[in-house]
Amino acid sequence: MSDSPQKAAAPLGRGLGREGLARTRILDAATELISANGIRGTSADRVIEAAGVTKVTFYRHFRTKTDLVVAYLERQAEQERSALEAARGDADPRQALENIAEIIGVFSCMPGFRGCPFINAAAETPDPDDPVRIVVDAHRTWTRDLFESIAADAGIADADTAAGQLQMLRDGAMVNGYLSDPQKVAETLRLAALAIIESPIETRR
């Protein structure tokens, strides 16, 4: 047997072991409940029951309901950013917008889709200094910056205005996917987004 000291077992972390699994189950339950019932319609007790954890376990991971909602939104933001970054990739502006339109169309057609989680959260959280709104605003700023970069690559002279128009289209598509026919979202969004970057030559650099 070696005389060297044995390494201590790695502690359970967020991504590994029972604690990590418990946190994931709580977030999964919160995602399903908040998507269906909204933030105000989802109590900590309902999440605890759906996740199959004890109150002690729940509050060990999330001291308050606000902490849980922030974590839920941060996970949603991470997933959406990964999808949009992959959609853009090395594609030219036209193809990037077509890819993004397709992704939004897919999300809109998913079972249980109830609209954009960030728009929904903002509607339930009027205080701009609330931690929930801070997460929402940060993600929307990121999304607008992405659109501005795409517009700039397309040669749009006023990329900031174009970014605002593209973000408005994105918001409308997410709402339309819930209230109207989700099957038409991707094509409608694609045509409208391309119309913005294919503006007359006078508006380009």
Short mmCIF file of C-alpha atoms in Angstrom, two decimals:
data_model
loop_
_atom_site.label_atom_id
_atom_site.label_comp_id
_atom_site.label_asym_id
_atom_site.label_seq_id
_atom_site.Cartn_x
_atom_site.Cartn_y
_atom_site.Cartn_z
CA MET A 1 0.00 0.00 0.00
CA SER A 2 1.27 3.47 -0.83
CA ASP A 3 2.35 5.69 2.05
CA SER A 4 0.98 8.81 0.29
CA PRO A 5 -2.10 10.33 1.90
CA GLN A 6 -5.43 9.36 0.38
CA LYS A 7 -7.46 12.06 -1.33
CA ALA A 8 -10.59 13.06 0.47
CA ALA A 9 -13.85 12.32 -1.32
CA ALA A 10 -15.07 15.24 -3.43
CA PRO A 11 -17.88 17.14 -1.71
CA LEU A 12 -21.31 17.03 -3.21
CA GLY A 13 -21.75 20.04 -5.48
CA ARG A 14 -24.50 21.65 -7.44
CA GLY A 15 -23.84 19.61 -10.53
CA LEU A 16 -23.05 16.29 -8.81
CA GLY A 17 -24.46 14.11 -6.09
CA ARG A 18 -27.68 14.27 -4.12
CA GLU A 19 -27.55 18.02 -3.52
CA GLY A 20 -27.11 18.77 -7.20
CA LEU A 21 -29.93 16.42 -8.14
CA ALA A 22 -32.23 17.96 -5.55
CA ARG A 23 -31.56 21.45 -6.86
CA THR A 24 -32.24 20.32 -10.42
CA ARG A 25 -35.51 18.69 -9.38
CA ILE A 26 -36.60 21.88 -7.64
CA LEU A 27 -35.79 23.99 -10.70
CA ASP A 28 -37.49 21.52 -13.03
CA ALA A 29 -40.63 21.61 -10.89
CA ALA A 30 -40.52 25.41 -10.66
CA THR A 31 -40.12 25.70 -14.44
CA GLU A 32 -43.19 23.57 -15.11
CA LEU A 33 -45.33 25.28 -12.48
CA ILE A 34 -44.31 28.86 -13.29
CA SER A 35 -44.76 28.26 -17.01
CA ALA A 36 -48.29 27.01 -16.41
CA ASN A 37 -49.43 29.23 -13.53
CA GLY A 38 -47.17 32.26 -13.45
CA ILE A 39 -44.96 33.45 -10.61
CA ARG A 40 -47.74 34.56 -8.29
CA GLY A 41 -49.67 31.37 -8.94
CA THR A 42 -46.74 29.21 -7.91
CA SER A 43 -46.07 28.91 -4.20
CA ALA A 44 -42.98 27.44 -2.60
CA ASP A 45 -45.16 24.69 -1.11
CA ARG A 46 -46.37 23.65 -4.58
CA VAL A 47 -42.81 23.48 -5.85
CA ILE A 48 -41.72 21.46 -2.81
CA GLU A 49 -44.55 18.99 -3.38
CA ALA A 50 -43.94 18.68 -7.11
CA ALA A 51 -40.18 18.26 -6.66
CA GLY A 52 -40.64 15.64 -3.96
CA VAL A 53 -38.24 17.31 -1.53
CA THR A 54 -38.51 18.44 2.05
CA LYS A 55 -38.85 22.06 3.09
CA VAL A 56 -35.41 21.84 4.66
CA THR A 57 -33.92 20.77 1.34
CA PHE A 58 -35.80 23.47 -0.56
CA TYR A 59 -34.71 26.29 1.72
CA ARG A 60 -31.16 25.00 1.81
CA HIS A 61 -30.98 25.77 -1.92
CA PHE A 62 -33.32 28.76 -2.12
CA ARG A 63 -33.76 30.97 0.92
CA THR A 64 -36.73 32.81 -0.62
CA LYS A 65 -39.17 32.39 -3.47
CA THR A 66 -37.46 35.31 -5.19
CA ASP A 67 -34.18 33.39 -5.13
CA LEU A 68 -35.96 30.48 -6.81
CA VAL A 69 -37.51 32.67 -9.51
CA VAL A 70 -34.16 34.32 -10.20
CA ALA A 71 -32.52 30.91 -10.58
CA TYR A 72 -35.34 29.76 -12.86
CA LEU A 73 -34.95 32.82 -15.09
CA GLU A 74 -31.16 32.57 -15.14
CA ARG A 75 -31.46 28.98 -16.35
CA GLN A 76 -34.00 30.04 -19.00
CA ALA A 77 -31.65 32.83 -20.10
CA GLU A 78 -28.69 30.47 -20.35
CA GLN A 79 -30.67 28.05 -22.49
CA GLU A 80 -31.98 30.78 -24.80
CA ARG A 81 -28.57 32.39 -25.19
CA SER A 82 -26.99 29.07 -26.09
CA ALA A 83 -29.66 28.48 -28.72
CA LEU A 84 -29.36 31.97 -30.21
CA GLU A 85 -25.57 31.88 -30.23
CA ALA A 86 -25.68 28.55 -32.05
CA ALA A 87 -28.23 30.00 -34.49
CA ARG A 88 -25.94 32.84 -35.31
CA GLY A 89 -22.65 30.96 -35.34
CA ASP A 90 -20.70 31.89 -38.47
CA ALA A 91 -23.84 32.47 -40.52
CA ASP A 92 -24.36 35.64 -42.55
CA PRO A 93 -26.99 38.08 -41.18
CA ARG A 94 -29.80 36.76 -43.37
CA GLN A 95 -29.17 33.12 -42.45
CA ALA A 96 -28.71 34.03 -38.77
CA LEU A 97 -32.14 35.66 -38.64
CA GLU A 98 -33.69 32.73 -40.47
CA ASN A 99 -32.14 30.37 -37.92
CA ILE A 100 -33.39 32.48 -35.02
CA ALA A 101 -36.89 32.60 -36.50
CA GLU A 102 -36.88 28.82 -36.80
CA ILE A 103 -35.80 28.42 -33.17
CA ILE A 104 -38.54 30.74 -31.91
CA GLY A 105 -41.03 28.84 -34.04
CA VAL A 106 -39.93 25.57 -32.46
CA PHE A 107 -40.26 27.00 -28.94
CA SER A 108 -43.71 28.37 -29.75
CA CYS A 109 -44.90 24.95 -30.87
CA MET A 110 -43.70 23.11 -27.78
CA PRO A 111 -46.42 21.55 -25.58
CA GLY A 112 -47.27 23.76 -22.63
CA PHE A 113 -45.79 26.90 -24.18
CA ARG A 114 -47.21 29.96 -22.41
CA GLY A 115 -45.23 32.77 -23.96
CA CYS A 116 -41.85 34.33 -23.24
CA PRO A 117 -40.82 33.65 -19.61
CA PHE A 118 -39.08 37.05 -19.42
CA ILE A 119 -42.06 39.05 -20.70
CA ASN A 120 -44.32 37.10 -18.35
CA ALA A 121 -42.00 37.68 -15.38
CA ALA A 122 -41.75 41.41 -16.13
CA ALA A 123 -45.54 41.68 -16.30
CA GLU A 124 -45.76 40.24 -12.79
CA THR A 125 -42.87 42.28 -11.39
CA PRO A 126 -43.41 46.04 -11.85
CA ASP A 127 -40.54 47.15 -9.58
CA PRO A 128 -37.49 47.76 -11.83
CA ASP A 129 -35.16 47.19 -8.86
CA ASP A 130 -36.59 43.78 -8.03
CA PRO A 131 -33.98 41.00 -8.51
CA VAL A 132 -36.38 39.29 -10.91
CA ARG A 133 -36.57 42.39 -13.12
CA ILE A 134 -32.81 42.78 -13.02
CA VAL A 135 -32.40 39.29 -14.52
CA VAL A 136 -35.10 40.01 -17.10
CA ASP A 137 -33.54 43.33 -18.12
CA ALA A 138 -30.05 41.82 -18.35
CA HIS A 139 -31.26 39.10 -20.70
CA ARG A 140 -33.20 41.54 -22.85
CA THR A 141 -30.13 43.75 -23.10
CA TRP A 142 -28.11 40.74 -24.21
CA THR A 143 -30.71 39.86 -26.83
CA ARG A 144 -30.87 43.41 -28.15
CA ASP A 145 -27.06 43.52 -28.38
CA LEU A 146 -27.16 40.31 -30.42
CA PHE A 147 -29.67 41.82 -32.83
CA GLU A 148 -27.66 45.03 -33.07
CA SER A 149 -24.56 43.05 -33.96
CA ILE A 150 -26.45 41.16 -36.67
CA ALA A 151 -27.87 44.42 -38.05
CA ALA A 152 -24.41 45.99 -38.10
CA ASP A 153 -23.03 42.98 -39.97
CA ALA A 154 -25.84 43.44 -42.49
CA GLY A 155 -24.65 46.99 -43.14
CA ILE A 156 -27.61 48.75 -41.56
CA ALA A 157 -26.65 52.38 -40.90
CA ASP A 158 -28.78 52.69 -37.75
CA ALA A 159 -28.12 49.29 -36.21
CA ASP A 160 -29.56 50.40 -32.85
CA THR A 161 -32.96 51.17 -34.35
CA ALA A 162 -32.91 47.95 -36.34
CA ALA A 163 -32.10 46.02 -33.16
CA GLY A 164 -35.11 47.55 -31.44
CA GLN A 165 -37.31 46.54 -34.36
CA LEU A 166 -35.95 42.99 -34.37
CA GLN A 167 -36.46 42.65 -30.63
CA MET A 168 -40.02 43.88 -30.97
CA LEU A 169 -40.60 41.25 -33.64
CA ARG A 170 -39.14 38.61 -31.35
CA ASP A 171 -41.45 39.69 -28.52
CA GLY A 172 -44.48 39.72 -30.79
CA ALA A 173 -43.64 36.29 -32.15
CA MET A 174 -43.43 34.83 -28.65
CA VAL A 175 -46.80 36.30 -27.69
CA ASN A 176 -48.32 35.24 -31.02
CA GLY A 177 -47.09 31.71 -30.49
CA TYR A 178 -49.25 31.52 -27.37
CA LEU A 179 -52.31 33.44 -28.53
CA SER A 180 -52.42 32.55 -32.21
CA ASP A 181 -51.32 29.76 -34.53
CA PRO A 182 -47.79 28.77 -33.46
CA GLN A 183 -47.21 26.98 -36.76
CA LYS A 184 -47.13 30.33 -38.57
CA VAL A 185 -44.76 32.08 -36.17
CA ALA A 186 -41.44 31.10 -37.75
CA GLU A 187 -42.36 32.06 -41.31
CA THR A 188 -44.01 35.34 -40.32
CA LEU A 189 -41.05 36.28 -38.13
CA ARG A 190 -38.57 35.30 -40.83
CA LEU A 191 -40.19 37.49 -43.46
CA ALA A 192 -40.52 40.48 -41.13
CA ALA A 193 -36.95 40.21 -39.85
CA LEU A 194 -35.50 39.94 -43.34
CA ALA A 195 -37.48 42.99 -44.41
CA ILE A 196 -35.62 44.99 -41.76
CA ILE A 197 -32.12 44.03 -42.86
CA GLU A 198 -32.99 44.21 -46.55
CA SER A 199 -33.83 47.89 -46.23
CA PRO A 200 -33.27 50.35 -49.11
CA ILE A 201 -29.71 51.25 -49.96
CA GLU A 202 -30.16 54.79 -48.58
CA THR A 203 -30.35 53.41 -45.02
CA ARG A 204 -27.13 51.46 -45.34
CA ARG A 205 -23.57 52.60 -44.80
#
